[in-house]
GROMACS .gro file of C-alpha atoms in nm:
model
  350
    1UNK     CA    1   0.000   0.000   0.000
    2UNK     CA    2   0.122   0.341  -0.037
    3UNK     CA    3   0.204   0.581   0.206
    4UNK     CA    4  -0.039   0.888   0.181
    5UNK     CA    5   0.055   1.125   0.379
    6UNK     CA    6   0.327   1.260   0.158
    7UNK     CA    7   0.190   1.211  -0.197
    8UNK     CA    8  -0.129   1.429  -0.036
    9UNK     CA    9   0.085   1.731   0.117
   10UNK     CA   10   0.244   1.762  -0.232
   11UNK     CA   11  -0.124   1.739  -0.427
   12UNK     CA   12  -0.222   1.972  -0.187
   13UNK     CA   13   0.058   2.263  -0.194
   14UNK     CA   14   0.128   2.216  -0.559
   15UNK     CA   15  -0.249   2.271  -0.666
   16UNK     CA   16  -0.191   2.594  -0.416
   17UNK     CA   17   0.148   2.713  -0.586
   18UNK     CA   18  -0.017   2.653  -1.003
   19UNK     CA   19  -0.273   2.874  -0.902
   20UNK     CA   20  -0.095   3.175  -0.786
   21UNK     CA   21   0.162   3.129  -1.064
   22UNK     CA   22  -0.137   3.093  -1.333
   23UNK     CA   23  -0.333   3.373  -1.222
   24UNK     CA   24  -0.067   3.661  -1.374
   25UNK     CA   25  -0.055   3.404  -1.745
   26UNK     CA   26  -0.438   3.327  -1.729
   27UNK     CA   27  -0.492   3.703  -1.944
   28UNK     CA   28  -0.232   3.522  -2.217
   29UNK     CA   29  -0.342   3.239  -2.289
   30UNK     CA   30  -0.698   3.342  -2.342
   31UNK     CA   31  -0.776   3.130  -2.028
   32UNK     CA   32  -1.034   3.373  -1.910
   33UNK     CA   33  -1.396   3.342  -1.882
   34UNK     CA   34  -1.552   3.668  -1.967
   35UNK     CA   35  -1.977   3.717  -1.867
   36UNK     CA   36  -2.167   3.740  -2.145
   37UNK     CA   37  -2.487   3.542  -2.318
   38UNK     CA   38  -2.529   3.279  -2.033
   39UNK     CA   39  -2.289   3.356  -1.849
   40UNK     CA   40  -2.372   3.628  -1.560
   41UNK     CA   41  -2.111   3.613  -1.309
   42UNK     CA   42  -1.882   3.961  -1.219
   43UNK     CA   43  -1.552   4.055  -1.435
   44UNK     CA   44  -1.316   3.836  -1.595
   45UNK     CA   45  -1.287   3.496  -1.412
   46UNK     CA   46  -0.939   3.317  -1.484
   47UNK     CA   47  -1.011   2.974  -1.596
   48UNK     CA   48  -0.714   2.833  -1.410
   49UNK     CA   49  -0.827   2.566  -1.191
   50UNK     CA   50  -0.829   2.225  -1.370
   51UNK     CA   51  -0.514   2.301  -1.475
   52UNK     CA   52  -0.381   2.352  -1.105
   53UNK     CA   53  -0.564   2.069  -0.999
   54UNK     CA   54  -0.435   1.838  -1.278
   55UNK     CA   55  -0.054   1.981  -1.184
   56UNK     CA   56  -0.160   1.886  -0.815
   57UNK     CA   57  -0.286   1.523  -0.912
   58UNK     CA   58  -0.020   1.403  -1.130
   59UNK     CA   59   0.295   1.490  -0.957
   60UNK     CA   60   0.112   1.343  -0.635
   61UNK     CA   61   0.076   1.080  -0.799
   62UNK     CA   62   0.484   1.071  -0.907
   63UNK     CA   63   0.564   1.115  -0.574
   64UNK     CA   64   0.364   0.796  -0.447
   65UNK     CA   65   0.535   0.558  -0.704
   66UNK     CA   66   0.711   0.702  -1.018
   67UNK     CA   67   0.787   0.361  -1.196
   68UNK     CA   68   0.381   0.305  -1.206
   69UNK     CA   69   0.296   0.196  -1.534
   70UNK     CA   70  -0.091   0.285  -1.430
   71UNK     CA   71   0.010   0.674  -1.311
   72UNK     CA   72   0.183   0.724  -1.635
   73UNK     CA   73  -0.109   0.613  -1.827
   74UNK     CA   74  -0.371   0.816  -1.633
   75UNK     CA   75  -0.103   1.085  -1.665
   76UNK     CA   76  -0.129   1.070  -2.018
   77UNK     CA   77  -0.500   1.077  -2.067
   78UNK     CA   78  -0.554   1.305  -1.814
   79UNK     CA   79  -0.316   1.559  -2.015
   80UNK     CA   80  -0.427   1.487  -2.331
   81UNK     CA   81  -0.802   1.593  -2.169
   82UNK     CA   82  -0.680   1.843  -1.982
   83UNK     CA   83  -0.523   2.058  -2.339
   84UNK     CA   84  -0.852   1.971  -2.509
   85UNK     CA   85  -1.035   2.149  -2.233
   86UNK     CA   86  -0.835   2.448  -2.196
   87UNK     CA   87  -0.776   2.460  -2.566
   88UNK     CA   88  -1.191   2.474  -2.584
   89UNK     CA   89  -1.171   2.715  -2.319
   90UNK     CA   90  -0.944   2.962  -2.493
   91UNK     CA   91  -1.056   2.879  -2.871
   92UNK     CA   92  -1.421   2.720  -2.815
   93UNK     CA   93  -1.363   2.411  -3.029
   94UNK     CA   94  -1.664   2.234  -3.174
   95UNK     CA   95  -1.843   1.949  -3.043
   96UNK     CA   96  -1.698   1.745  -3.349
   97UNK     CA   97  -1.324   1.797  -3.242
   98UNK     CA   98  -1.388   1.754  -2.843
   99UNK     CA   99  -1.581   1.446  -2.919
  100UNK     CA  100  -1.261   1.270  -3.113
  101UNK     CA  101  -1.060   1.359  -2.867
  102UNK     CA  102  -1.294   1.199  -2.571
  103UNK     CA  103  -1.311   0.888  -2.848
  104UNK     CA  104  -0.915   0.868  -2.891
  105UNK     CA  105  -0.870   0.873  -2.513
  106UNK     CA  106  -1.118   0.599  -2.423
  107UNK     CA  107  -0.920   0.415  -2.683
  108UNK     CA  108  -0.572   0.451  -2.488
  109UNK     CA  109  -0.726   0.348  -2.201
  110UNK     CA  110  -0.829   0.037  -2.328
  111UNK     CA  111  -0.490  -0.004  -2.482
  112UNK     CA  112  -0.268   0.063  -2.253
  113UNK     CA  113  -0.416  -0.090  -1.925
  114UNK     CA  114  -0.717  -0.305  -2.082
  115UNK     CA  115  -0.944  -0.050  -1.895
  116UNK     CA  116  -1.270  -0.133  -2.031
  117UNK     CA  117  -1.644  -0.265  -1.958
  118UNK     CA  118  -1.636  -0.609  -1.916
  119UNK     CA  119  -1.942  -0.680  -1.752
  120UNK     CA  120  -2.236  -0.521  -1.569
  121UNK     CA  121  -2.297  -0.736  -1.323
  122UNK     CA  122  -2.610  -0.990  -1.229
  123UNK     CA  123  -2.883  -0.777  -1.306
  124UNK     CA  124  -3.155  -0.994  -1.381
  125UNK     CA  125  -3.043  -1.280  -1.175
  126UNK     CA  126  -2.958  -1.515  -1.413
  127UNK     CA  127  -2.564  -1.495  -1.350
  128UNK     CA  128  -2.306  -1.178  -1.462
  129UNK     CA  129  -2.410  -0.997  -1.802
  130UNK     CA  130  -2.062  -1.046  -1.993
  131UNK     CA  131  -2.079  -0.800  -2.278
  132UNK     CA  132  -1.789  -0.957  -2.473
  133UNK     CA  133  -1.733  -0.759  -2.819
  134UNK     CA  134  -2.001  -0.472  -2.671
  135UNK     CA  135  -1.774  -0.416  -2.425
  136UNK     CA  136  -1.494  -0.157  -2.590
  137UNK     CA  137  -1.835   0.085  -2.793
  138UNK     CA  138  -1.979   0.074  -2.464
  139UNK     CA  139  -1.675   0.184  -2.281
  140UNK     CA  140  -1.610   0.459  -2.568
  141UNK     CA  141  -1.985   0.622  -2.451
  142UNK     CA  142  -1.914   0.577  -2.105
  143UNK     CA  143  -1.617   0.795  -2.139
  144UNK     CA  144  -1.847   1.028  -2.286
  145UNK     CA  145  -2.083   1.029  -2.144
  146UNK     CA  146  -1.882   1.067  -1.845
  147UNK     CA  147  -1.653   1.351  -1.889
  148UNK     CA  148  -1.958   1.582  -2.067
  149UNK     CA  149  -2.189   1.498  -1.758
  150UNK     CA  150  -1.955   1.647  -1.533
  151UNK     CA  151  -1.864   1.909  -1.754
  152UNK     CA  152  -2.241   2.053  -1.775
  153UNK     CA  153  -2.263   2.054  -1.332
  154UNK     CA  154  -1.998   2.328  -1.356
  155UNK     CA  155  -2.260   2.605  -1.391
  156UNK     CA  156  -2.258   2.746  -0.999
  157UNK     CA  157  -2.002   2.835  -0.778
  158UNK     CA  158  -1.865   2.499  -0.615
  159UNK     CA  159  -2.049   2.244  -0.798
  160UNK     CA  160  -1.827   2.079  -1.019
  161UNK     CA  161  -1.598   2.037  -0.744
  162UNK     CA  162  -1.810   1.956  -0.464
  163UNK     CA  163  -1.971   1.702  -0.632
  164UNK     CA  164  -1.605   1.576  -0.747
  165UNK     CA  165  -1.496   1.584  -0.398
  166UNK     CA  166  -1.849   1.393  -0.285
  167UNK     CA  167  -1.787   1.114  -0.559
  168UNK     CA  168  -1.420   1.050  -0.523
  169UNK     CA  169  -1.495   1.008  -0.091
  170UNK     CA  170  -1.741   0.757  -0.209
  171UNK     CA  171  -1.510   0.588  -0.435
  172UNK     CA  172  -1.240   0.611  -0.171
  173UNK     CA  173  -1.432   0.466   0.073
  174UNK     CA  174  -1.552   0.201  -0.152
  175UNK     CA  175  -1.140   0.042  -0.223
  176UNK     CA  176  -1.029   0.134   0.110
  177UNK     CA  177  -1.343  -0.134   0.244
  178UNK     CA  178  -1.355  -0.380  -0.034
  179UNK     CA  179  -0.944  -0.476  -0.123
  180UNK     CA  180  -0.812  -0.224  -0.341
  181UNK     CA  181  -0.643   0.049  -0.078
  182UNK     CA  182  -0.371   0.106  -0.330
  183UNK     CA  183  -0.623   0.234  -0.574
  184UNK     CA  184  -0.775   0.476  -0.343
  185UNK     CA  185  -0.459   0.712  -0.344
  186UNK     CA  186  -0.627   0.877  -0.683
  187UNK     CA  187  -0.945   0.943  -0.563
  188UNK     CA  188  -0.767   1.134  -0.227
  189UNK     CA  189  -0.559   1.312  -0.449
  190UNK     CA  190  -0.824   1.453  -0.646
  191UNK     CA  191  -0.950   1.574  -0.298
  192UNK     CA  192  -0.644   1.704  -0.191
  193UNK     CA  193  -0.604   1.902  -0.507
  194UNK     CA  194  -0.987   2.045  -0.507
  195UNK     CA  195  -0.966   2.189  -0.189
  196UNK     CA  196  -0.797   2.449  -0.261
  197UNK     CA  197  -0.962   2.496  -0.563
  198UNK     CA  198  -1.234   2.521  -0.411
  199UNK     CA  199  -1.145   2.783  -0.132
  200UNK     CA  200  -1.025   3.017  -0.407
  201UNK     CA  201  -1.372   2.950  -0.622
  202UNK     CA  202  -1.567   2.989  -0.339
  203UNK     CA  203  -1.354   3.338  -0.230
  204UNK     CA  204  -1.307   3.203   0.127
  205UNK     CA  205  -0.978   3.321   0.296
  206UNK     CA  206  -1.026   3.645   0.023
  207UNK     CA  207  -0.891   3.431  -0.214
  208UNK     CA  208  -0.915   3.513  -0.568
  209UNK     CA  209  -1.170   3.394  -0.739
  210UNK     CA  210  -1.088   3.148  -0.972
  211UNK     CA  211  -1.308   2.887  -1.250
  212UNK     CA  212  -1.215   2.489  -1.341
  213UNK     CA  213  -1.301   2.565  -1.687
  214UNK     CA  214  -1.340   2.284  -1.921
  215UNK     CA  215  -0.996   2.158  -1.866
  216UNK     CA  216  -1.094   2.116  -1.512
  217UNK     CA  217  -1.475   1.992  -1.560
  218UNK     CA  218  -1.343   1.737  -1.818
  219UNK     CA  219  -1.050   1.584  -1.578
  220UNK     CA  220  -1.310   1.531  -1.346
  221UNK     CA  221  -1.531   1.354  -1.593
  222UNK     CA  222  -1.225   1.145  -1.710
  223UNK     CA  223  -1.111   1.066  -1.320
  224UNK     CA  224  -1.444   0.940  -1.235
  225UNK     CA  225  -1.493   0.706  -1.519
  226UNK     CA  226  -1.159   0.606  -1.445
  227UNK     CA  227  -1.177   0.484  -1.085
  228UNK     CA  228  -1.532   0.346  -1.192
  229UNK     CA  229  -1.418   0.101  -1.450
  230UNK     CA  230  -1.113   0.060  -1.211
  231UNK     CA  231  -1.334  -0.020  -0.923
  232UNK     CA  232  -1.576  -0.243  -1.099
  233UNK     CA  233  -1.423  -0.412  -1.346
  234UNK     CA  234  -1.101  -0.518  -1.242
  235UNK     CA  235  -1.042  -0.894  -1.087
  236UNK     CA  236  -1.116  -0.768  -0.727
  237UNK     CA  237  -1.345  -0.567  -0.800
  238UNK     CA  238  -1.457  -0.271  -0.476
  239UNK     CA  239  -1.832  -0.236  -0.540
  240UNK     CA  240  -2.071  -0.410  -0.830
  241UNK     CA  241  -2.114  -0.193  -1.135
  242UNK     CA  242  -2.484  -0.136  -1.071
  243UNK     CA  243  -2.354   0.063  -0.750
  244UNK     CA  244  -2.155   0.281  -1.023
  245UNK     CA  245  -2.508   0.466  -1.157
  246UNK     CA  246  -2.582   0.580  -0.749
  247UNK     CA  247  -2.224   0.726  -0.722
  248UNK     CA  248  -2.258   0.957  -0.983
  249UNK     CA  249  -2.639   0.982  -0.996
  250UNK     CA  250  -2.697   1.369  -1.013
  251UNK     CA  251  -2.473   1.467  -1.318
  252UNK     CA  252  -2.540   1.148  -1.483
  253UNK     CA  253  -2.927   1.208  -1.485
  254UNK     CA  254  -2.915   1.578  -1.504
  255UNK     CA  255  -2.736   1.527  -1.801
  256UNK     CA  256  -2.971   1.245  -1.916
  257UNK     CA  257  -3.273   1.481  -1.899
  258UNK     CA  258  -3.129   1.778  -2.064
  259UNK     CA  259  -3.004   1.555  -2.378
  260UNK     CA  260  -3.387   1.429  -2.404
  261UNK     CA  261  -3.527   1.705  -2.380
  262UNK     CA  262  -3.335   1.835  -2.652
  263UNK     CA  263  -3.391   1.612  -2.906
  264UNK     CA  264  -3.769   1.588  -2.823
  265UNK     CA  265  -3.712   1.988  -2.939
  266UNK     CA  266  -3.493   1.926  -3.260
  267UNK     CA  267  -3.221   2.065  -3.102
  268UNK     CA  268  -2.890   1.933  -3.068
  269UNK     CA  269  -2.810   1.708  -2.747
  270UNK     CA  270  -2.491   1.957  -2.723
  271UNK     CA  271  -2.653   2.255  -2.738
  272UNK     CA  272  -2.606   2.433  -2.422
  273UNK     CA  273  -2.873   2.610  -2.202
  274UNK     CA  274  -2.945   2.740  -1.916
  275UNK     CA  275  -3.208   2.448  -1.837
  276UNK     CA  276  -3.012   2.263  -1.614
  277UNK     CA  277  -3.079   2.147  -1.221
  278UNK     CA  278  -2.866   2.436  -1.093
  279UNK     CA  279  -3.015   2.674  -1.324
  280UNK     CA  280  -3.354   2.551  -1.272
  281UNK     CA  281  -3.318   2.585  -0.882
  282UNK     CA  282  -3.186   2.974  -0.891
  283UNK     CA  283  -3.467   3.032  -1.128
  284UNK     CA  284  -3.697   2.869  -0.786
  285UNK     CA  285  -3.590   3.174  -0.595
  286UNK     CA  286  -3.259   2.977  -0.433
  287UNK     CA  287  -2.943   3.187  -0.341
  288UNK     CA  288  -2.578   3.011  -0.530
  289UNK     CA  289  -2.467   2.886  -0.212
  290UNK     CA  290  -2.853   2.754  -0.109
  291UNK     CA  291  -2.861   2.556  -0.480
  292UNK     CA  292  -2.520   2.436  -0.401
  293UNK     CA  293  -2.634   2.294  -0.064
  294UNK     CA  294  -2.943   2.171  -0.270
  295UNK     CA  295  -2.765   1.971  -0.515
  296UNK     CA  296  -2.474   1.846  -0.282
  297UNK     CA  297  -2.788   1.747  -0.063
  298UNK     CA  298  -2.948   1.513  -0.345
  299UNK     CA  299  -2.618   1.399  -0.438
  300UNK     CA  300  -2.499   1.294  -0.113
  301UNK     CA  301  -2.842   1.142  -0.081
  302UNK     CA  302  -2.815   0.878  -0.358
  303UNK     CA  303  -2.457   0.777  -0.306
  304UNK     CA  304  -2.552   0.719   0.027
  305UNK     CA  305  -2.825   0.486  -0.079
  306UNK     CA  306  -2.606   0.357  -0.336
  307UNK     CA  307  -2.329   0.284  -0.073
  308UNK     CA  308  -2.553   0.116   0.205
  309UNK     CA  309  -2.711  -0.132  -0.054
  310UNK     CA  310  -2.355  -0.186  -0.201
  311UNK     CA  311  -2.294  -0.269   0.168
  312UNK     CA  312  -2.561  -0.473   0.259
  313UNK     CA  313  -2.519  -0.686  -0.074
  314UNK     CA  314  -2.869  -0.629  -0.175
  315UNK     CA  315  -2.970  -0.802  -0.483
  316UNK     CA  316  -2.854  -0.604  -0.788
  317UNK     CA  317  -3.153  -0.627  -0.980
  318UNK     CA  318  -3.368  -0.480  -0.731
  319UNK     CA  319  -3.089  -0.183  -0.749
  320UNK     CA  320  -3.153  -0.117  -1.071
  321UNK     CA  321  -3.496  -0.119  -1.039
  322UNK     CA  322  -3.481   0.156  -0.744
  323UNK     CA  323  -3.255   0.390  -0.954
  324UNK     CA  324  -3.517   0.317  -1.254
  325UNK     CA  325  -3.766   0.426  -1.059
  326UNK     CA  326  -3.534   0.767  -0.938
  327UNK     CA  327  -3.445   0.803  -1.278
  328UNK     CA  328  -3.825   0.804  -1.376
  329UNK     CA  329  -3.896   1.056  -1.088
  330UNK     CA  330  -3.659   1.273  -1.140
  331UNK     CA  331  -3.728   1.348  -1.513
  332UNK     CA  332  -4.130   1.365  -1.411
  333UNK     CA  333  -4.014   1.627  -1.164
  334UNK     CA  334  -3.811   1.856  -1.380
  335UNK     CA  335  -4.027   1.836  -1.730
  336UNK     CA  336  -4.333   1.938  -1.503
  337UNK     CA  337  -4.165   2.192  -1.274
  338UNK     CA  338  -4.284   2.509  -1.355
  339UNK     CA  339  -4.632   2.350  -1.332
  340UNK     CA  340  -4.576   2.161  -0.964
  341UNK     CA  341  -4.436   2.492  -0.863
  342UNK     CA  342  -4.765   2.702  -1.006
  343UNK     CA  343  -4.980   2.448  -0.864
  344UNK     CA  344  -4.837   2.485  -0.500
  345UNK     CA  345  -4.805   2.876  -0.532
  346UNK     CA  346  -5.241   2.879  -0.629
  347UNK     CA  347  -5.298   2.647  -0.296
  348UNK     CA  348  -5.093   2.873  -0.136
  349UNK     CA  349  -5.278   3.145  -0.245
  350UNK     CA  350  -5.644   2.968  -0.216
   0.00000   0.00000   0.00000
């Protein structure tokens, strides 16, 4: 097992250092996010923090065990995401080029450490689904489907990275329980890193304000599919794949919703809005930090339920039946919304 303490310290005070020494060459390389059309935050934001975090993450991850053969490939992908996102930040790519690039990486991971879907588990008790040739396409949309889930929670203050730092303590706890301690170090990383990320997003300690950006959004996306596959998938395995949906149940049905309801428009699943759970909940009359709490609320609420059912074995089917049936609610819920909400406001008033 590897010693943590040091590998965290360094995550930790080099995530600090990248951002005060990218804040002054944020203006230059375009990395700034600038309020206008959707965006309605204050002045020029530097879009500075997945790039700190990533600095903080990978030479953690050195200092824990530089002859790893599995850092230097998450190294890899996780730079090669990484410059796609901050090249999208500064340049706005299309959804063409960023969707290659998300392909070509799920390809390397299968390549390089045989990181892929393999199975998904017992669902229907009749024995383990093996998804033999469906297993690589299926990976390729996981990774996907992954990385732009995550990418659409950063809309608030905190989001992104609270709900980063909420999966990767699940996932944590998950190999630290169930035999893979060693492959816990990159989910406590990631938290070392965000946390100061996090106090400078959130201005605490007067910090300036910084944003994740895409670079940042789209590590995390890549990081949690990662340990996912990782966790599930490999020969001792740390939770059942069915357990995977719970983890990351807010971004992955948030994101779910929004796609369908944008084809059911004719619009592309891409297109961006302001239609999302955090947007719909300031739009309710919550304060940033109250839809924060909100979110992080629901969140923590399904991977809790995800992680005491993991626990307590419970049959996998009737798993996936519950998060059917959450999945179900929650897109009844936000397609009817605006009515629920009129509907209580005229009780109110009668």
């Amino acid at each position: 097992m590897y010693s943590l303490f040091w590998p965290l310290i360094t995550a930790f005070v080099i995530t600090v250092l990248c951002v005060q020494l990218l804040l002054p060459l944020a203006p230059r390389l375009g990395l700034l996010d600038i309020p206008k059309g959707r965006k309605q935050h204050r002045g020029q934001v530097p879009l500075i923090g997945g790039l700190s975090v990533f600095s903080g993450v990978s030479i953690g991850l050195l200092v824990a065990d530089p002859s790893s053969t599995m850092h230097w490939a998450f190294i890899g992908c996780a730079f090669i995401i990484v410059l796609l996102g901050a090249l999208d930040d500064a340049l706005d790519l299309s959804v063409g080029i960023r969707l290659l690039v998300q392909t070509l990486v799920a390809i390397a991971m299968m390549w390089l450490l045989d990181l892929h879907l393999a199975q998904l588990g017992n669902l229907f008790g009749l024995g383990n689904i093996e998804l033999g040739w469906f297993g690589p396409p299926l990976t390729v949309l996981a990774v996907i489907a992954a990385i732009n889930a995550f990418n659409m929670t950063d809309g608030i203050d905190g989001l992104a990275g609270s709900l980063s730092v909420l999966t990767m303590l699940a996932l944590s706890f998950f190999m630290l329980m169930w035999g893979q301690p060693d492959d816990a170090l990159l989910p406590l990383l990631m938290i070392a890193a965000l946390l100061p990320y996090l106090a400078a997003n959130l201005r605490c300690f007067g910090l300036p304000k910084v944003f994740l950006g895409d670079a940042g959004s789209m590590l995390i996306g890549l990081m949690v599919i990662w340990l996912l596959l990782q966790g599930s998938q490999s020969a001792e395995s740390s939770f059942r794949p069915v357990t995977a949906l719970w983890i990351i149940a807010i971004p992955l049905l948030d994101m779910a919703v929004i796609m369908i309801r944008r084809l059911r428009k004719g619009q592309s699943p891409f297109k961006a809005d302001r239609e999302h759970l955090h947007h719909i909940s300031l739009r309710l009359g919550l304060a940033p930090r109250q839809a924060l709490l909100f979110i992080l609320g629901l969140a923590g609420t399904a991977a809790s339920l995800g992680a005491l059912a993991e626990y307590l074995l419970l049959p996998e089917s009737l798993m996936l039946v519950l998060f059917l049936l959450l999945a179900a609610a929650y897109f009844m819920v936000l397609s009817n919304v605006w009515r629920i909400l009129s509907a209580v406001r005229k009780r109110r008033l009668g």
